[in-house]
Short mmCIF file of C-alpha atoms and ligand atoms in Angstrom, two decimals:
data_model
loop_
_atom_site.label_atom_id
_atom_site.label_comp_id
_atom_site.label_asym_id
_atom_site.label_seq_id
_atom_site.Cartn_x
_atom_site.Cartn_y
_atom_site.Cartn_z
CA UNK A 1 100.60 103.97 116.63
CA UNK A 2 100.94 106.84 114.17
CA UNK A 3 98.32 108.51 112.01
CA UNK A 4 99.00 109.86 108.54
CA UNK A 5 96.34 112.27 107.32
CA UNK A 6 95.68 112.36 103.59
CA UNK A 7 94.84 115.93 102.54
CA UNK A 8 94.12 115.25 98.85
CA UNK A 9 90.44 116.01 99.38
CA UNK A 10 91.24 119.53 100.50
CA UNK A 11 92.94 120.09 97.15
CA UNK A 12 89.95 118.48 95.40
CA UNK A 13 87.66 121.22 96.77
CA UNK A 14 90.13 123.89 95.69
CA UNK A 15 90.45 122.46 92.18
CA UNK A 16 86.66 122.33 91.83
CA UNK A 17 86.76 126.14 91.59
CA UNK A 18 90.27 126.58 90.28
CA UNK A 19 90.95 129.00 93.12
CA UNK A 20 93.46 129.25 95.98
CA UNK A 21 91.33 127.88 98.81
CA UNK A 22 91.10 125.66 100.74
CA UNK A 23 94.85 125.20 100.80
CA UNK A 24 96.31 121.74 101.56
CA UNK A 25 99.28 123.51 103.14
CA UNK A 26 96.98 125.02 105.78
CA UNK A 27 95.40 121.59 106.15
CA UNK A 28 98.80 120.08 106.87
CA UNK A 29 99.32 122.53 109.73
CA UNK A 30 95.92 121.68 111.20
CA UNK A 31 96.61 117.93 110.94
CA UNK A 32 99.94 118.49 112.65
CA UNK A 33 98.28 120.37 115.51
CA UNK A 34 95.83 117.49 115.83
CA UNK A 35 98.67 115.01 116.31
CA UNK A 36 99.27 113.58 112.83
CA UNK A 37 102.69 112.00 112.38
CA UNK A 38 102.77 112.92 108.71
CA UNK A 39 100.55 114.08 105.93
CA UNK A 40 99.93 112.06 102.82
CA UNK A 41 99.49 113.52 99.38
CA UNK A 42 99.00 111.72 96.10
CA UNK A 43 100.48 113.60 93.17
CA UNK A 44 98.52 111.99 90.36
CA UNK A 45 99.56 111.98 86.75
CA UNK A 46 96.41 113.94 85.83
CA UNK A 47 97.02 116.43 88.71
CA UNK A 48 93.36 116.28 89.58
CA UNK A 49 93.88 117.48 93.15
CA UNK A 50 97.41 117.91 94.54
CA UNK A 51 99.69 120.05 92.36
CA UNK A 52 103.47 120.04 92.26
CA UNK A 53 103.32 123.50 93.83
CA UNK A 54 101.68 121.95 96.92
CA UNK A 55 104.47 119.42 97.26
CA UNK A 56 107.06 122.13 96.81
CA UNK A 57 105.60 124.40 99.52
CA UNK A 58 104.81 121.53 101.89
CA UNK A 59 108.33 120.19 101.66
CA UNK A 60 109.75 123.59 102.61
CA UNK A 61 107.33 124.49 105.38
CA UNK A 62 105.76 121.53 107.16
CA UNK A 63 107.59 120.09 110.14
CA UNK A 64 105.96 116.66 110.07
CA UNK A 65 106.91 114.26 107.33
CA UNK A 66 105.35 113.95 103.90
CA UNK A 67 104.28 110.60 102.53
CA UNK A 68 104.21 111.07 98.77
CA UNK A 69 101.91 108.58 97.10
CA UNK A 70 102.78 108.10 93.47
CA UNK A 71 102.82 105.79 90.50
CA UNK A 72 106.11 104.02 89.81
CA UNK A 73 106.95 106.03 86.72
CA UNK A 74 110.18 107.71 85.69
CA UNK A 75 108.57 111.18 85.85
CA UNK A 76 107.35 110.61 89.40
CA UNK A 77 110.69 109.21 90.56
CA UNK A 78 112.30 112.44 89.32
CA UNK A 79 109.74 114.51 91.28
CA UNK A 80 110.33 112.46 94.45
CA UNK A 81 114.10 112.83 94.16
CA UNK A 82 113.70 116.59 93.72
CA UNK A 83 111.58 117.14 96.85
CA UNK A 84 112.75 114.22 99.03
CA UNK A 85 109.63 113.44 101.05
CA UNK A 86 110.01 111.42 104.27
CA UNK A 87 108.95 108.42 102.22
CA UNK A 88 107.19 107.44 99.05
CA UNK A 89 104.25 105.05 98.80
CA UNK A 90 104.02 103.34 95.43
CA UNK A 91 100.42 102.92 94.34
CA UNK A 92 98.72 101.74 91.16
CA UNK A 93 97.13 104.55 89.21
CA UNK A 94 94.42 104.55 86.59
CA UNK A 95 93.06 107.79 85.19
CA UNK A 96 89.44 106.71 85.26
CA UNK A 97 89.37 105.63 88.91
CA UNK A 98 87.71 107.73 91.63
CA UNK A 99 90.39 106.76 94.13
CA UNK A 100 93.15 104.15 94.37
CA UNK A 101 91.06 101.05 93.86
CA UNK A 102 93.35 98.13 94.54
CA UNK A 103 96.83 97.29 95.70
CA UNK A 104 99.92 97.49 93.54
CA UNK A 105 100.78 94.23 91.76
CA UNK A 106 104.34 94.08 93.04
CA UNK A 107 104.72 90.41 92.15
CA UNK A 108 103.98 91.07 88.47
CA UNK A 109 106.14 94.21 88.27
CA UNK A 110 109.08 92.95 90.35
CA UNK A 111 111.91 93.87 88.01
CA UNK A 112 110.81 97.44 87.26
CA UNK A 113 109.78 98.09 90.87
CA UNK A 114 113.13 96.87 92.17
CA UNK A 115 114.80 99.48 89.94
CA UNK A 116 112.45 102.21 91.19
CA UNK A 117 113.01 101.28 94.85
CA UNK A 118 116.79 101.22 94.32
CA UNK A 119 116.80 104.61 92.58
CA UNK A 120 114.70 106.20 95.31
CA UNK A 121 116.77 104.53 98.04
CA UNK A 122 120.01 105.82 96.54
CA UNK A 123 118.46 109.28 96.65
CA UNK A 124 117.66 108.83 100.36
CA UNK A 125 113.92 108.23 99.94
CA UNK A 126 112.56 105.07 101.62
CA UNK A 127 109.72 103.25 99.91
CA UNK A 128 106.45 101.74 101.03
CA UNK A 129 104.32 99.60 98.70
CA UNK A 130 100.53 99.69 98.87
CA UNK A 131 99.39 96.06 98.53
CA UNK A 132 96.43 93.79 99.07
CA UNK A 133 96.63 91.61 102.19
CA UNK A 134 98.19 88.76 100.19
CA UNK A 135 101.41 86.93 101.07
CA UNK A 136 102.60 86.90 97.46
CA UNK A 137 102.48 90.70 97.26
CA UNK A 138 104.09 91.17 100.65
CA UNK A 139 106.94 88.76 99.89
CA UNK A 140 107.48 90.49 96.54
CA UNK A 141 107.61 93.87 98.32
CA UNK A 142 110.38 92.56 100.54
CA UNK A 143 112.21 91.22 97.47
CA UNK A 144 112.13 94.55 95.64
CA UNK A 145 113.60 96.26 98.69
CA UNK A 146 110.63 98.14 100.16
CA UNK A 147 111.10 99.13 103.81
CA UNK A 148 107.38 99.16 104.54
CA UNK A 149 104.20 97.63 103.20
CA UNK A 150 100.92 99.47 103.50
CA UNK A 151 98.11 96.94 103.58
CA UNK A 152 95.04 97.93 101.58
CA UNK A 153 92.13 97.88 104.03
CA UNK A 154 89.44 98.34 101.37
CA UNK A 155 88.20 94.76 101.46
CA UNK A 156 87.77 95.05 105.24
CA UNK A 157 86.25 98.54 105.16
CA UNK A 158 83.79 97.74 102.37
CA UNK A 159 82.76 94.29 103.62
CA UNK A 160 79.24 93.51 104.78
CA UNK A 161 79.03 93.24 108.57
CA UNK A 162 78.91 89.45 108.43
CA UNK A 163 82.11 89.33 106.36
CA UNK A 164 84.04 91.87 108.32
CA UNK A 165 85.61 89.59 110.96
CA UNK A 166 87.05 87.35 108.21
CA UNK A 167 88.42 90.34 106.30
CA UNK A 168 89.89 91.70 109.51
CA UNK A 169 91.63 88.37 110.17
CA UNK A 170 93.04 88.44 106.63
CA UNK A 171 94.49 91.87 107.37
CA UNK A 172 95.91 90.76 110.71
CA UNK A 173 97.52 87.66 109.13
CA UNK A 174 99.03 89.83 106.39
CA UNK A 175 100.44 92.21 109.00
CA UNK A 176 101.98 89.31 110.95
CA UNK A 177 103.50 87.88 107.80
CA UNK A 178 104.98 91.25 106.78
CA UNK A 179 106.44 91.79 110.25
CA UNK A 180 107.94 88.27 110.20
CA UNK A 181 109.84 89.27 107.03
CA UNK A 182 111.26 92.31 108.82
CA UNK A 183 109.04 94.81 107.01
CA UNK A 184 107.41 97.74 108.74
CA UNK A 185 103.66 97.58 108.37
CA UNK A 186 101.02 100.25 107.92
CA UNK A 187 97.48 100.13 106.56
CA UNK A 188 94.82 102.32 105.04
CA UNK A 189 91.97 102.99 102.64
CA UNK A 190 88.32 103.30 103.51
CA UNK A 191 88.91 103.52 107.26
CA UNK A 192 86.37 105.63 109.16
CA UNK A 193 85.54 106.63 112.73
CA UNK A 194 83.18 103.65 112.75
CA UNK A 195 85.45 100.86 111.51
CA UNK A 196 88.91 102.01 112.59
CA UNK A 197 89.16 100.30 115.97
CA UNK A 198 89.40 96.64 114.91
CA UNK A 199 92.08 97.64 112.39
CA UNK A 200 93.96 99.81 114.88
CA UNK A 201 94.04 96.93 117.39
CA UNK A 202 96.26 94.82 115.09
CA UNK A 203 99.55 94.99 117.01
CA UNK A 204 101.94 94.81 114.03
CA UNK A 205 100.45 97.92 112.43
CA UNK A 206 102.64 100.92 113.19
CA UNK A 207 100.61 103.44 111.27
CA UNK A 208 97.25 104.08 109.65
CA UNK A 209 96.72 106.41 106.69
CA UNK A 210 93.29 107.96 106.55
CA UNK A 211 91.87 110.68 104.34
CA UNK A 212 88.25 110.78 103.29
CA UNK A 213 86.60 110.19 106.66
CA UNK A 214 88.80 112.72 108.48
CA UNK A 215 88.31 115.44 105.86
CA UNK A 216 84.55 114.75 105.86
CA UNK A 217 84.35 115.22 109.62
CA UNK A 218 86.60 118.27 109.39
CA UNK A 219 83.80 120.14 107.62
CA UNK A 220 81.90 120.15 110.89
CA UNK A 221 84.55 120.14 113.60
CA UNK A 222 87.68 121.40 111.84
CA UNK A 223 90.63 119.34 110.70
CA UNK A 224 92.65 119.66 113.89
CA UNK A 225 89.79 118.28 115.97
CA UNK A 226 88.90 115.61 113.39
CA UNK A 227 92.50 114.39 113.48
CA UNK A 228 92.50 114.37 117.27
CA UNK A 229 89.26 112.36 117.37
CA UNK A 230 90.62 109.71 114.98
CA UNK A 231 93.84 109.38 116.97
CA UNK A 232 91.85 108.99 120.19
CA UNK A 233 89.94 106.03 118.69
CA UNK A 234 93.17 104.44 117.49
CA UNK A 235 94.71 104.77 120.94
CA UNK A 236 91.60 103.39 122.65
CA UNK A 237 91.79 100.35 120.37
CA UNK A 238 95.39 99.81 121.39
CA UNK A 239 94.62 99.78 125.09
CA UNK A 240 91.50 97.68 124.62
CA UNK A 241 88.71 100.21 125.37
CA UNK A 242 85.48 99.56 123.49
N1 PXP B 301 96.49 104.85 101.71
C1 PXP B 301 96.63 104.91 100.35
C2 PXP B 301 97.83 104.26 99.74
C3 PXP B 301 95.69 105.59 99.56
O1 PXP B 301 95.83 105.62 98.22
C4 PXP B 301 94.60 106.23 100.19
C5 PXP B 301 93.62 106.99 99.36
O2 PXP B 301 94.21 108.05 98.75
C6 PXP B 301 94.51 106.17 101.59
C7 PXP B 301 95.44 105.45 102.31
C8 PXP B 301 93.41 106.85 102.33
O3 PXP B 301 92.18 106.34 101.95
P1 PXP B 301 90.85 107.05 102.45
O4 PXP B 301 90.77 108.38 101.80
O5 PXP B 301 89.77 106.11 102.00
O6 PXP B 301 90.95 107.15 103.95
#
């Protein structure tokens, strides 16, 4: 099982001072040394953290892949086709949100999303869609030509303890359904060192994408070590250690 480390928060600290540090490019190297399979960056319309300059340097210098999270807009498709990340994850985007709050409504935006997926695919950029654990959204993702669905784990991660097993089962069922349609399946959002194992144990999940919790721990142990610790928990979950 692979880990994608989201380094947006490193850029958030940099932007808070409008300076040059900490640099998400250095963060990408540390995540790589810690065993990350790729780094994730979200180039938002308002450029509140990651800048196009980060994407440009990362795409020239980092050996592991880049997962470019973006809104399905014409401007962002042009950026993706210019830098050709390993893949793109289409996410909903609202200016006023603190972070990506829900999954993309692929079912409602089928026609436009199919065009976006085709355009990116013709440019050699595979697409993942970030969706709620709902069959309708997963089936629509398959229809528009996505190669992968990333299941939004927010409802699991934010659930009260008593609700968590049910939310986990919802996630697992969604992952099974996606795999049965021939989609690759990943998951992320709100996962932490404390709640990652039940998610990581879902066999259909090939990859988890985690940002906030890893960057938070990195303040105390460094990003390389924080990445390594998260991967260790994911691997323990896979072999059944508690
Ligand atoms: N996956 C997607 C598609 C996201 O938008 C985010 C948040 O940027 C994450 C994963 C990581 O979420 P978190 O920072 O809560 O780990």
